Amino acid sequence: MTFQDDQLSPGYNQFDEERFVTELPKRHGRRAFARDKARVLHSAGLRRLSAKTQVMSAGADDFPRTRLTHTLEVAQIGRELGEALGCDPDLVETACLVHDLGHPPFGHNGEEALHKASLDIGGFEGNAQTFRLLTRLESKTIRDGRSLGLNLTRATLDAATKYPWAFDGKNPKFGFYEEDKEIFDWVRLNVKNQTKVFEAQVMDIADDIAYSVHDIEDAIYGQHFSPLALDSEPEFKEVVKLAATEYATEIDEDNLNKALNSLIKQSWWVKSFTATQVDMAALKNMTSHLIGKFTEEIEQATKSGNKAKNFTRYNANLIVPLETKAQIAVLKAVVNLFVMQRKGAAENYAKEQDLILNIVEGLQNNPQKLDPQFKHQFDNAGSSKEAKRAVIDQVASLTDSSARRLAQEFVG
């Protein structure tokens, strides 16, 4: 019989709060999801995010977000939105805290490089790596000599699963590796489809809101983007086109055009920026308005569009209004055009990918340079595929700075 914590969270049952390995709590009175959050907060993976790229390179300046500060902001947005909709706030916050845990050095650029390097062993995906960290790589629970990660509850692991399917050889987005299927199947026991659980939907939109809003703030502060640029018709159209092709393929350009126009005509939209205290306050005010606007619209649409009493697990779906979705998309497109495509960025991205690939090759040829955890995993691998996965796990765990240091050993 599985031991349960003293009191179930409202809207959840013992099945939701079950752990893969039965364990007794060290202290009574804490709910299961609060325990999950504490385990994540104390994890090595979360600490490493402080030195990983969000959009601007980690350490390039003191102001822009790192992957960790972005994560904390996602957690704050997700917790408040989830709680307003009736979810357990600790559960949603934990899902948000882990949403980028598996991302490698250099953000999505590093993710692409590792996927190329590991196509022969089942690919690489940041979300699948997150699941692997939580259920295997983080050191907390051992059974029969095998690490089972943080041994989080079923509901927390489900809430952290953005893509509840395996790699099919084509779609680069997936949520778990074949070797981690046992625990994934346990998490999704009795679920017959690929539906994303409600708390994961909240986590996902909180990420989108934080990414779109805060990266605009960083871009303006870093002088990569001037709001006046959108007064130029060619650049305005380019943003709309990017949004239509990259972030909202289901929304036509006319609606995206209206969405961007609506934003820049708001009284709180920053028109210019010179980094004075007054300008900084105006920029922060714009950020607050955007987050408040998006979360309120989503909360209202979800409450009016669902008949369920409890908006938890598989009882409801998050509803994002078309205009809200379009405005988030055009904000993402602004960052893409003015930051990701800035002069010299493509060359820098190519160098970062080469660096990642060189480290993978270097560690495969020199496994003695693996950290003890991954060296043990490499030495005890039952196949060449498992041995290479140990190398990929090591590289994914690196920060931007430690990746550069390791690359020096292999390529100078």
mmCIF file of C-alpha atoms in Angstrom:
data_model
loop_
_atom_site.group_PDB
_atom_site.id
_atom_site.type_symbol
_atom_site.label_atom_id
_atom_site.label_comp_id
_atom_site.label_asym_id
_atom_site.label_seq_id
_atom_site.Cartn_x
_atom_site.Cartn_y
_atom_site.Cartn_z
ATOM 1 C CA MET A 1 0.000 0.000 0.000
ATOM 2 C CA THR A 2 1.334 3.439 -0.940
ATOM 3 C CA PHE A 3 1.790 5.803 1.998
ATOM 4 C CA GLN A 4 0.041 9.111 1.419
ATOM 5 C CA ASP A 5 0.751 12.507 2.901
ATOM 6 C CA ASP A 6 -1.457 13.718 5.733
ATOM 7 C CA GLN A 7 -3.991 15.623 3.658
ATOM 8 C CA LEU A 8 -4.876 15.472 -0.022
ATOM 9 C CA SER A 9 -4.854 18.695 -2.013
ATOM 10 C CA PRO A 10 -8.395 19.824 -2.939
ATOM 11 C CA GLY A 11 -9.381 18.564 -6.388
ATOM 12 C CA TYR A 12 -6.809 15.738 -6.385
ATOM 13 C CA ASN A 13 -6.867 12.109 -5.188
ATOM 14 C CA GLN A 14 -4.446 9.444 -3.961
ATOM 15 C CA PHE A 15 -3.773 8.267 -7.515
ATOM 16 C CA ASP A 16 -2.608 11.791 -8.465
ATOM 17 C CA GLU A 17 -0.338 12.032 -5.424
ATOM 18 C CA GLU A 18 1.181 8.556 -5.719
ATOM 19 C CA ARG A 19 4.968 8.228 -6.184
ATOM 20 C CA PHE A 20 6.701 5.591 -8.317
ATOM 21 C CA VAL A 21 8.568 4.402 -5.229
ATOM 22 C CA THR A 22 6.694 4.343 -1.934
ATOM 23 C CA GLU A 23 8.367 6.452 0.728
ATOM 24 C CA LEU A 24 7.559 7.761 4.171
ATOM 25 C CA PRO A 25 7.667 11.538 4.657
ATOM 26 C CA LYS A 26 10.324 12.899 6.996
ATOM 27 C CA ARG A 27 7.870 15.340 8.525
ATOM 28 C CA HIS A 28 4.076 15.140 8.743
ATOM 29 C CA GLY A 29 1.825 18.019 7.774
ATOM 30 C CA ARG A 30 3.252 18.900 4.347
ATOM 31 C CA ARG A 31 1.209 18.138 1.270
ATOM 32 C CA ALA A 32 2.632 15.979 -1.484
ATOM 33 C CA PHE A 33 2.922 18.776 -4.056
ATOM 34 C CA ALA A 34 4.727 21.027 -1.562
ATOM 35 C CA ARG A 35 7.274 18.226 -1.116
ATOM 36 C CA ASP A 36 7.700 18.030 -4.880
ATOM 37 C CA LYS A 37 8.392 21.746 -5.107
ATOM 38 C CA ALA A 38 10.983 21.570 -2.337
ATOM 39 C CA ARG A 39 12.818 18.759 -4.131
ATOM 40 C CA VAL A 40 13.008 20.783 -7.326
ATOM 41 C CA LEU A 41 14.163 23.929 -5.503
ATOM 42 C CA HIS A 42 17.053 21.951 -4.022
ATOM 43 C CA SER A 43 17.999 20.248 -7.294
ATOM 44 C CA ALA A 44 21.306 20.706 -9.093
ATOM 45 C CA GLY A 45 19.492 21.081 -12.395
ATOM 46 C CA LEU A 46 17.655 24.185 -11.222
ATOM 47 C CA ARG A 47 20.856 25.802 -9.947
ATOM 48 C CA ARG A 48 22.593 25.249 -13.283
ATOM 49 C CA LEU A 49 19.959 27.319 -15.082
ATOM 50 C CA SER A 50 21.560 30.455 -13.613
ATOM 51 C CA ALA A 51 24.406 30.119 -16.121
ATOM 52 C CA LYS A 52 22.423 29.020 -19.165
ATOM 53 C CA THR A 53 21.278 31.223 -22.036
ATOM 54 C CA GLN A 54 17.695 32.463 -22.224
ATOM 55 C CA VAL A 55 17.842 34.666 -25.357
ATOM 56 C CA MET A 56 20.859 36.851 -24.624
ATOM 57 C CA SER A 57 24.013 34.918 -23.695
ATOM 58 C CA ALA A 58 24.319 34.292 -19.964
ATOM 59 C CA GLY A 59 26.838 36.717 -18.460
ATOM 60 C CA ALA A 60 26.813 39.099 -21.419
ATOM 61 C CA ASP A 61 25.200 41.786 -19.241
ATOM 62 C CA ASP A 62 23.738 42.032 -15.748
ATOM 63 C CA PHE A 63 20.184 42.982 -16.797
ATOM 64 C CA PRO A 64 18.915 40.339 -19.297
ATOM 65 C CA ARG A 65 17.247 37.178 -18.080
ATOM 66 C CA THR A 66 19.142 33.935 -17.658
ATOM 67 C CA ARG A 67 17.313 30.650 -17.998
ATOM 68 C CA LEU A 68 16.896 30.621 -14.200
ATOM 69 C CA THR A 69 15.387 34.099 -13.828
ATOM 70 C CA HIS A 70 13.079 33.317 -16.747
ATOM 71 C CA THR A 71 12.059 30.114 -14.957
ATOM 72 C CA LEU A 72 11.265 31.962 -11.723
ATOM 73 C CA GLU A 73 9.098 34.437 -13.646
ATOM 74 C CA VAL A 74 7.256 31.611 -15.401
ATOM 75 C CA ALA A 75 6.653 30.016 -11.995
ATOM 76 C CA GLN A 76 5.174 33.221 -10.594
ATOM 77 C CA ILE A 77 2.833 33.698 -13.571
ATOM 78 C CA GLY A 78 1.844 30.026 -13.654
ATOM 79 C CA ARG A 79 1.201 29.798 -9.919
ATOM 80 C CA GLU A 80 -1.154 32.789 -9.871
ATOM 81 C CA LEU A 81 -3.008 31.787 -13.040
ATOM 82 C CA GLY A 82 -3.290 28.156 -11.936
ATOM 83 C CA GLU A 83 -4.533 29.103 -8.473
ATOM 84 C CA ALA A 84 -7.130 31.462 -9.981
ATOM 85 C CA LEU A 85 -8.410 28.540 -12.069
ATOM 86 C CA GLY A 86 -8.564 26.119 -9.120
ATOM 87 C CA CYS A 87 -5.341 24.143 -9.583
ATOM 88 C CA ASP A 88 -3.074 23.327 -6.677
ATOM 89 C CA PRO A 89 -0.643 26.285 -6.756
ATOM 90 C CA ASP A 90 2.387 24.242 -5.638
ATOM 91 C CA LEU A 91 1.730 21.695 -8.379
ATOM 92 C CA VAL A 92 1.606 24.313 -11.136
ATOM 93 C CA GLU A 93 4.569 26.211 -9.724
ATOM 94 C CA THR A 94 6.657 23.039 -9.693
ATOM 95 C CA ALA A 95 5.755 22.254 -13.301
ATOM 96 C CA CYS A 96 6.872 25.774 -14.216
ATOM 97 C CA LEU A 97 10.104 25.484 -12.221
ATOM 98 C CA VAL A 98 11.112 22.361 -14.150
ATOM 99 C CA HIS A 99 9.869 23.365 -17.605
ATOM 100 C CA ASP A 100 13.386 24.249 -18.863
ATOM 101 C CA LEU A 101 15.386 21.985 -16.558
ATOM 102 C CA GLY A 102 16.580 19.771 -19.407
ATOM 103 C CA HIS A 103 17.677 22.538 -21.750
ATOM 104 C CA PRO A 104 21.376 22.365 -22.654
ATOM 105 C CA PRO A 105 23.918 25.205 -22.974
ATOM 106 C CA PHE A 106 23.105 27.989 -25.465
ATOM 107 C CA GLY A 107 19.339 27.589 -25.338
ATOM 108 C CA HIS A 108 17.429 26.193 -28.307
ATOM 109 C CA ASN A 109 20.566 26.524 -30.408
ATOM 110 C CA GLY A 110 22.329 23.973 -28.220
ATOM 111 C CA GLU A 111 19.213 21.815 -28.269
ATOM 112 C CA GLU A 112 19.323 21.641 -32.071
ATOM 113 C CA ALA A 113 22.979 20.654 -32.008
ATOM 114 C CA LEU A 114 22.418 17.848 -29.489
ATOM 115 C CA HIS A 115 19.448 16.573 -31.490
ATOM 116 C CA LYS A 116 21.669 16.292 -34.573
ATOM 117 C CA ALA A 117 24.332 14.517 -32.526
ATOM 118 C CA SER A 118 21.910 11.973 -31.076
ATOM 119 C CA LEU A 119 19.595 11.096 -33.961
ATOM 120 C CA ASP A 120 21.172 7.638 -34.038
ATOM 121 C CA ILE A 121 20.143 6.952 -30.421
ATOM 122 C CA GLY A 122 16.632 8.416 -30.389
ATOM 123 C CA GLY A 123 17.262 12.142 -30.619
ATOM 124 C CA PHE A 124 17.445 14.909 -28.021
ATOM 125 C CA GLU A 125 14.714 17.255 -26.829
ATOM 126 C CA GLY A 126 14.849 19.653 -23.885
ATOM 127 C CA ASN A 127 11.478 18.540 -22.525
ATOM 128 C CA ALA A 128 12.356 14.851 -22.824
ATOM 129 C CA GLN A 129 15.620 15.639 -21.036
ATOM 130 C CA THR A 130 13.615 17.344 -18.276
ATOM 131 C CA PHE A 131 11.600 14.149 -17.797
ATOM 132 C CA ARG A 132 14.858 12.175 -17.729
ATOM 133 C CA LEU A 133 16.374 14.496 -15.115
ATOM 134 C CA LEU A 134 13.314 14.232 -12.882
ATOM 135 C CA THR A 135 13.011 10.444 -13.151
ATOM 136 C CA ARG A 136 16.615 9.286 -13.512
ATOM 137 C CA LEU A 137 19.501 11.788 -13.418
ATOM 138 C CA GLU A 138 18.806 13.923 -10.346
ATOM 139 C CA SER A 139 20.118 12.205 -7.216
ATOM 140 C CA LYS A 140 17.408 11.592 -4.606
ATOM 141 C CA THR A 141 15.869 8.118 -4.833
ATOM 142 C CA ILE A 142 17.690 4.822 -5.460
ATOM 143 C CA ARG A 143 16.030 1.427 -5.978
ATOM 144 C CA ASP A 144 17.962 -1.752 -6.756
ATOM 145 C CA GLY A 145 21.050 0.300 -7.489
ATOM 146 C CA ARG A 146 19.248 2.463 -10.044
ATOM 147 C CA SER A 147 18.530 6.167 -9.679
ATOM 148 C CA LEU A 148 14.869 7.136 -10.008
ATOM 149 C CA GLY A 149 15.493 10.856 -9.829
ATOM 150 C CA LEU A 150 13.415 13.000 -7.509
ATOM 151 C CA ASN A 151 10.556 10.470 -7.251
ATOM 152 C CA LEU A 152 7.915 13.149 -7.781
ATOM 153 C CA THR A 153 4.186 12.494 -7.706
ATOM 154 C CA ARG A 154 2.311 11.288 -10.754
ATOM 155 C CA ALA A 155 0.400 14.581 -11.106
ATOM 156 C CA THR A 156 3.589 16.677 -10.948
ATOM 157 C CA LEU A 157 5.377 14.609 -13.582
ATOM 158 C CA ASP A 158 2.284 14.785 -15.788
ATOM 159 C CA ALA A 159 2.066 18.561 -15.323
ATOM 160 C CA ALA A 160 5.723 18.844 -16.347
ATOM 161 C CA THR A 161 5.157 16.898 -19.589
ATOM 162 C CA LYS A 162 4.665 19.417 -22.377
ATOM 163 C CA TYR A 163 4.727 16.827 -25.174
ATOM 164 C CA PRO A 164 3.215 13.515 -23.968
ATOM 165 C CA TRP A 165 4.599 11.340 -26.767
ATOM 166 C CA ALA A 166 7.880 9.732 -27.852
ATOM 167 C CA PHE A 167 10.162 10.670 -30.763
ATOM 168 C CA ASP A 168 8.709 9.392 -34.041
ATOM 169 C CA GLY A 169 11.814 10.093 -36.119
ATOM 170 C CA LYS A 170 10.292 13.250 -37.625
ATOM 171 C CA ASN A 171 8.715 15.612 -35.106
ATOM 172 C CA PRO A 172 11.599 17.212 -33.152
ATOM 173 C CA LYS A 173 9.238 17.919 -30.239
ATOM 174 C CA PHE A 174 8.648 15.002 -27.871
ATOM 175 C CA GLY A 175 8.417 14.367 -24.149
ATOM 176 C CA PHE A 176 10.430 11.272 -23.243
ATOM 177 C CA TYR A 177 13.104 8.893 -24.504
ATOM 178 C CA GLU A 178 12.405 5.229 -25.160
ATOM 179 C CA GLU A 179 14.648 4.174 -22.251
ATOM 180 C CA ASP A 180 12.473 6.256 -19.868
ATOM 181 C CA LYS A 181 9.187 4.800 -21.120
ATOM 182 C CA GLU A 182 8.528 2.693 -18.016
ATOM 183 C CA ILE A 183 7.989 5.687 -15.752
ATOM 184 C CA PHE A 184 6.216 7.684 -18.468
ATOM 185 C CA ASP A 185 3.706 4.839 -18.875
ATOM 186 C CA TRP A 186 3.236 4.814 -15.089
ATOM 187 C CA VAL A 187 2.578 8.575 -15.131
ATOM 188 C CA ARG A 188 0.007 8.241 -17.925
ATOM 189 C CA LEU A 189 -1.614 5.066 -16.602
ATOM 190 C CA ASN A 190 -5.169 4.683 -18.015
ATOM 191 C CA VAL A 191 -4.704 7.691 -20.358
ATOM 192 C CA LYS A 192 -5.467 6.522 -23.892
ATOM 193 C CA ASN A 193 -4.566 9.647 -25.862
ATOM 194 C CA GLN A 194 -1.899 12.360 -26.099
ATOM 195 C CA THR A 195 -3.907 15.013 -24.264
ATOM 196 C CA LYS A 196 -1.787 17.484 -22.339
ATOM 197 C CA VAL A 197 -2.972 17.625 -18.735
ATOM 198 C CA PHE A 198 -4.605 20.912 -17.634
ATOM 199 C CA GLU A 199 -1.760 21.952 -15.324
ATOM 200 C CA ALA A 200 0.718 21.416 -18.173
ATOM 201 C CA GLN A 201 -1.416 23.704 -20.339
ATOM 202 C CA VAL A 202 -1.168 26.390 -17.645
ATOM 203 C CA MET A 203 2.614 25.884 -17.445
ATOM 204 C CA ASP A 204 2.901 26.129 -21.228
ATOM 205 C CA ILE A 205 0.996 29.408 -21.539
ATOM 206 C CA ALA A 206 2.852 30.882 -18.546
ATOM 207 C CA ASP A 207 6.079 30.131 -20.415
ATOM 208 C CA ASP A 208 4.726 31.773 -23.572
ATOM 209 C CA ILE A 209 3.649 34.884 -21.673
ATOM 210 C CA ALA A 210 6.947 35.242 -19.815
ATOM 211 C CA TYR A 211 9.006 34.547 -22.930
ATOM 212 C CA SER A 212 7.134 37.003 -25.134
ATOM 213 C CA VAL A 213 6.875 39.822 -22.578
ATOM 214 C CA HIS A 214 10.183 39.663 -20.732
ATOM 215 C CA ASP A 215 12.291 39.080 -23.828
ATOM 216 C CA ILE A 216 10.792 42.261 -25.300
ATOM 217 C CA GLU A 217 11.847 44.059 -22.118
ATOM 218 C CA ASP A 218 15.392 42.676 -22.420
ATOM 219 C CA ALA A 219 15.539 43.570 -26.116
ATOM 220 C CA ILE A 220 14.511 47.178 -25.457
ATOM 221 C CA TYR A 221 16.893 47.561 -22.514
ATOM 222 C CA GLY A 222 19.756 46.043 -24.503
ATOM 223 C CA GLN A 223 19.045 48.447 -27.406
ATOM 224 C CA HIS A 224 18.519 45.588 -29.830
ATOM 225 C CA PHE A 225 14.982 46.798 -30.450
ATOM 226 C CA SER A 226 13.615 50.333 -30.480
ATOM 227 C CA PRO A 227 9.799 50.545 -30.278
ATOM 228 C CA LEU A 228 10.033 53.274 -32.940
ATOM 229 C CA ALA A 229 11.121 50.583 -35.410
ATOM 230 C CA LEU A 230 7.516 49.421 -35.686
ATOM 231 C CA ASP A 231 6.601 52.807 -37.159
ATOM 232 C CA SER A 232 8.402 51.563 -40.267
ATOM 233 C CA GLU A 233 5.942 49.750 -42.537
ATOM 234 C CA PRO A 234 8.500 47.207 -43.895
ATOM 235 C CA GLU A 235 9.606 46.165 -40.405
ATOM 236 C CA PHE A 236 6.013 46.072 -39.128
ATOM 237 C CA LYS A 237 5.097 43.740 -42.002
ATOM 238 C CA GLU A 238 8.164 41.591 -41.398
ATOM 239 C CA VAL A 239 7.132 41.067 -37.766
ATOM 240 C CA VAL A 240 3.624 40.029 -38.846
ATOM 241 C CA LYS A 241 5.023 37.675 -41.478
ATOM 242 C CA LEU A 242 7.371 36.059 -38.951
ATOM 243 C CA ALA A 243 4.542 35.617 -36.463
ATOM 244 C CA ALA A 244 2.421 33.913 -39.129
ATOM 245 C CA THR A 245 5.138 31.480 -40.212
ATOM 246 C CA GLU A 246 6.895 30.743 -36.903
ATOM 247 C CA TYR A 247 4.512 31.254 -33.991
ATOM 248 C CA ALA A 248 0.865 31.271 -35.091
ATOM 249 C CA THR A 249 0.405 29.355 -38.332
ATOM 250 C CA GLU A 250 -3.306 28.959 -37.539
ATOM 251 C CA ILE A 251 -3.898 32.748 -37.428
ATOM 252 C CA ASP A 252 -4.110 34.785 -40.638
ATOM 253 C CA GLU A 253 -1.910 37.839 -41.176
ATOM 254 C CA ASP A 254 -4.868 40.214 -40.991
ATOM 255 C CA ASN A 255 -5.562 39.218 -37.366
ATOM 256 C CA LEU A 256 -1.859 39.357 -36.529
ATOM 257 C CA ASN A 257 -1.688 42.838 -38.073
ATOM 258 C CA LYS A 258 -4.573 43.944 -35.873
ATOM 259 C CA ALA A 259 -2.960 42.375 -32.819
ATOM 260 C CA LEU A 260 0.303 44.270 -33.268
ATOM 261 C CA ASN A 261 -1.513 47.525 -34.043
ATOM 262 C CA SER A 262 -3.621 47.125 -30.925
ATOM 263 C CA LEU A 263 -0.524 46.700 -28.740
ATOM 264 C CA ILE A 264 1.492 49.627 -30.016
ATOM 265 C CA LYS A 265 -1.516 51.950 -29.692
ATOM 266 C CA GLN A 266 -1.939 51.237 -25.984
ATOM 267 C CA SER A 267 -1.214 54.209 -23.707
ATOM 268 C CA TRP A 268 1.253 52.101 -21.716
ATOM 269 C CA TRP A 269 3.218 50.843 -24.729
ATOM 270 C CA VAL A 270 6.766 52.251 -24.536
ATOM 271 C CA LYS A 271 7.385 54.654 -27.424
ATOM 272 C CA SER A 272 11.078 55.332 -26.792
ATOM 273 C CA PHE A 273 13.761 54.297 -24.315
ATOM 274 C CA THR A 274 16.957 55.932 -23.052
ATOM 275 C CA ALA A 275 17.474 53.914 -19.816
ATOM 276 C CA THR A 276 16.653 56.768 -17.428
ATOM 277 C CA GLN A 277 14.758 55.911 -14.243
ATOM 278 C CA VAL A 278 11.590 57.300 -15.805
ATOM 279 C CA ASP A 279 12.070 55.142 -18.897
ATOM 280 C CA MET A 280 12.875 52.083 -16.795
ATOM 281 C CA ALA A 281 9.668 52.574 -14.825
ATOM 282 C CA ALA A 282 7.663 52.923 -18.048
ATOM 283 C CA LEU A 283 9.215 49.738 -19.419
ATOM 284 C CA LYS A 284 8.383 47.821 -16.252
ATOM 285 C CA ASN A 285 4.857 49.250 -16.336
ATOM 286 C CA MET A 286 4.418 47.962 -19.895
ATOM 287 C CA THR A 287 5.589 44.524 -18.788
ATOM 288 C CA SER A 288 3.072 44.478 -15.929
ATOM 289 C CA HIS A 289 0.206 45.572 -18.195
ATOM 290 C CA LEU A 290 0.989 42.870 -20.758
ATOM 291 C CA ILE A 291 1.167 40.047 -18.200
ATOM 292 C CA GLY A 292 -1.980 41.231 -16.420
ATOM 293 C CA LYS A 293 -3.844 41.617 -19.703
ATOM 294 C CA PHE A 294 -2.935 38.167 -21.033
ATOM 295 C CA THR A 295 -3.582 36.243 -17.815
ATOM 296 C CA GLU A 296 -6.925 37.958 -17.194
ATOM 297 C CA GLU A 297 -8.128 37.234 -20.737
ATOM 298 C CA ILE A 298 -7.114 33.576 -20.453
ATOM 299 C CA GLU A 299 -8.677 33.172 -17.015
ATOM 300 C CA GLN A 300 -12.001 34.624 -18.140
ATOM 301 C CA ALA A 301 -12.117 32.601 -21.375
ATOM 302 C CA THR A 302 -11.260 29.354 -19.577
ATOM 303 C CA LYS A 303 -13.871 29.851 -16.860
ATOM 304 C CA SER A 304 -16.612 30.676 -19.342
ATOM 305 C CA GLY A 305 -15.635 27.985 -21.864
ATOM 306 C CA ASN A 306 -15.555 24.937 -19.547
ATOM 307 C CA LYS A 307 -18.471 23.221 -17.836
ATOM 308 C CA ALA A 308 -16.368 21.262 -15.328
ATOM 309 C CA LYS A 309 -16.412 22.216 -11.653
ATOM 310 C CA ASN A 310 -12.749 21.356 -11.089
ATOM 311 C CA PHE A 311 -10.198 22.690 -13.563
ATOM 312 C CA THR A 312 -7.631 20.027 -12.769
ATOM 313 C CA ARG A 313 -5.859 17.169 -14.554
ATOM 314 C CA TYR A 314 -8.135 15.861 -17.357
ATOM 315 C CA ASN A 315 -11.298 17.720 -16.322
ATOM 316 C CA ALA A 316 -10.898 20.857 -18.455
ATOM 317 C CA ASN A 317 -8.937 22.610 -21.190
ATOM 318 C CA LEU A 318 -7.213 25.972 -21.029
ATOM 319 C CA ILE A 319 -8.720 28.470 -23.478
ATOM 320 C CA VAL A 320 -6.544 31.206 -24.974
ATOM 321 C CA PRO A 321 -8.584 33.792 -26.925
ATOM 322 C CA LEU A 322 -7.557 34.359 -30.552
ATOM 323 C CA GLU A 323 -6.526 37.982 -29.938
ATOM 324 C CA THR A 324 -4.405 37.011 -26.924
ATOM 325 C CA LYS A 325 -2.716 34.243 -28.892
ATOM 326 C CA ALA A 326 -2.055 36.656 -31.770
ATOM 327 C CA GLN A 327 -0.556 39.321 -29.509
ATOM 328 C CA ILE A 328 1.760 36.810 -27.826
ATOM 329 C CA ALA A 329 2.842 35.611 -31.283
ATOM 330 C CA VAL A 330 3.726 39.081 -32.585
ATOM 331 C CA LEU A 331 5.750 39.836 -29.444
ATOM 332 C CA LYS A 332 7.740 36.643 -30.014
ATOM 333 C CA ALA A 333 8.248 37.677 -33.628
ATOM 334 C CA VAL A 334 9.657 41.056 -32.557
ATOM 335 C CA VAL A 335 12.314 39.292 -30.462
ATOM 336 C CA ASN A 336 13.064 36.917 -33.320
ATOM 337 C CA LEU A 337 13.552 39.703 -35.855
ATOM 338 C CA PHE A 338 15.488 42.192 -33.745
ATOM 339 C CA VAL A 339 17.437 39.908 -31.375
ATOM 340 C CA MET A 340 17.821 36.439 -32.865
ATOM 341 C CA GLN A 341 18.432 37.827 -36.340
ATOM 342 C CA ARG A 342 20.640 40.724 -35.258
ATOM 343 C CA LYS A 343 23.929 41.257 -37.049
ATOM 344 C CA GLY A 344 26.461 38.560 -36.210
ATOM 345 C CA ALA A 345 23.918 36.315 -34.458
ATOM 346 C CA ALA A 346 23.881 33.615 -37.152
ATOM 347 C CA GLU A 347 27.668 33.295 -37.064
ATOM 348 C CA ASN A 348 27.615 33.090 -33.275
ATOM 349 C CA TYR A 349 24.894 30.418 -33.327
ATOM 350 C CA ALA A 350 26.924 28.351 -35.793
ATOM 351 C CA LYS A 351 29.998 28.551 -33.547
ATOM 352 C CA GLU A 352 27.951 27.459 -30.540
ATOM 353 C CA GLN A 353 26.577 24.443 -32.422
ATOM 354 C CA ASP A 354 30.082 23.467 -33.535
ATOM 355 C CA LEU A 355 31.250 23.787 -29.944
ATOM 356 C CA ILE A 356 28.518 21.415 -28.718
ATOM 357 C CA LEU A 357 29.262 18.868 -31.450
ATOM 358 C CA ASN A 358 32.988 19.006 -30.686
ATOM 359 C CA ILE A 359 32.340 18.327 -27.005
ATOM 360 C CA VAL A 360 30.164 15.305 -27.839
ATOM 361 C CA GLU A 361 32.872 13.907 -30.097
ATOM 362 C CA GLY A 362 35.610 14.734 -27.602
ATOM 363 C CA LEU A 363 33.849 12.978 -24.707
ATOM 364 C CA GLN A 364 33.079 9.927 -26.810
ATOM 365 C CA ASN A 365 36.761 9.633 -27.668
ATOM 366 C CA ASN A 366 37.899 10.541 -24.126
ATOM 367 C CA PRO A 367 35.267 9.139 -21.719
ATOM 368 C CA GLN A 368 37.715 9.520 -18.829
ATOM 369 C CA LYS A 369 36.864 13.239 -18.947
ATOM 370 C CA LEU A 370 33.217 12.552 -18.077
ATOM 371 C CA ASP A 371 32.063 13.674 -14.641
ATOM 372 C CA PRO A 372 31.902 10.747 -12.135
ATOM 373 C CA GLN A 373 28.113 10.418 -12.385
ATOM 374 C CA PHE A 374 28.142 10.158 -16.167
ATOM 375 C CA LYS A 375 31.378 8.116 -16.245
ATOM 376 C CA HIS A 376 29.651 5.502 -14.066
ATOM 377 C CA GLN A 377 26.659 5.601 -16.408
ATOM 378 C CA PHE A 378 28.997 5.241 -19.416
ATOM 379 C CA ASP A 379 31.000 2.370 -17.900
ATOM 380 C CA ASN A 380 27.882 0.413 -16.947
ATOM 381 C CA ALA A 381 26.069 0.944 -20.238
ATOM 382 C CA GLY A 382 24.638 -2.215 -21.763
ATOM 383 C CA SER A 383 25.098 -1.001 -25.322
ATOM 384 C CA SER A 384 26.851 1.638 -27.407
ATOM 385 C CA LYS A 385 23.534 3.485 -27.537
ATOM 386 C CA GLU A 386 23.363 3.700 -23.750
ATOM 387 C CA ALA A 387 27.005 4.774 -23.601
ATOM 388 C CA LYS A 388 26.373 7.610 -26.038
ATOM 389 C CA ARG A 389 23.289 8.675 -24.078
ATOM 390 C CA ALA A 390 25.556 9.091 -21.050
ATOM 391 C CA VAL A 391 27.722 11.483 -23.090
ATOM 392 C CA ILE A 392 24.634 13.409 -24.249
ATOM 393 C CA ASP A 393 23.400 13.608 -20.643
ATOM 394 C CA GLN A 394 26.742 15.081 -19.585
ATOM 395 C CA VAL A 395 26.753 17.718 -22.349
ATOM 396 C CA ALA A 396 23.125 18.676 -21.675
ATOM 397 C CA SER A 397 23.970 19.273 -18.022
ATOM 398 C CA LEU A 398 26.703 21.813 -18.837
ATOM 399 C CA THR A 399 26.262 25.550 -18.420
ATOM 400 C CA ASP A 400 27.363 27.966 -21.139
ATOM 401 C CA SER A 401 30.636 28.699 -19.354
ATOM 402 C CA SER A 402 31.476 25.088 -18.455
ATOM 403 C CA ALA A 403 30.760 24.062 -22.061
ATOM 404 C CA ARG A 404 33.264 26.620 -23.313
ATOM 405 C CA ARG A 405 35.863 25.451 -20.793
ATOM 406 C CA LEU A 406 35.412 21.811 -21.770
ATOM 407 C CA ALA A 407 35.576 22.647 -25.464
ATOM 408 C CA GLN A 408 38.964 24.267 -24.855
ATOM 409 C CA GLU A 409 40.327 20.866 -23.861
ATOM 410 C CA PHE A 410 39.283 19.319 -27.161
ATOM 411 C CA VAL A 411 39.614 22.043 -29.802
ATOM 412 C CA GLY A 412 41.487 24.923 -28.141
#
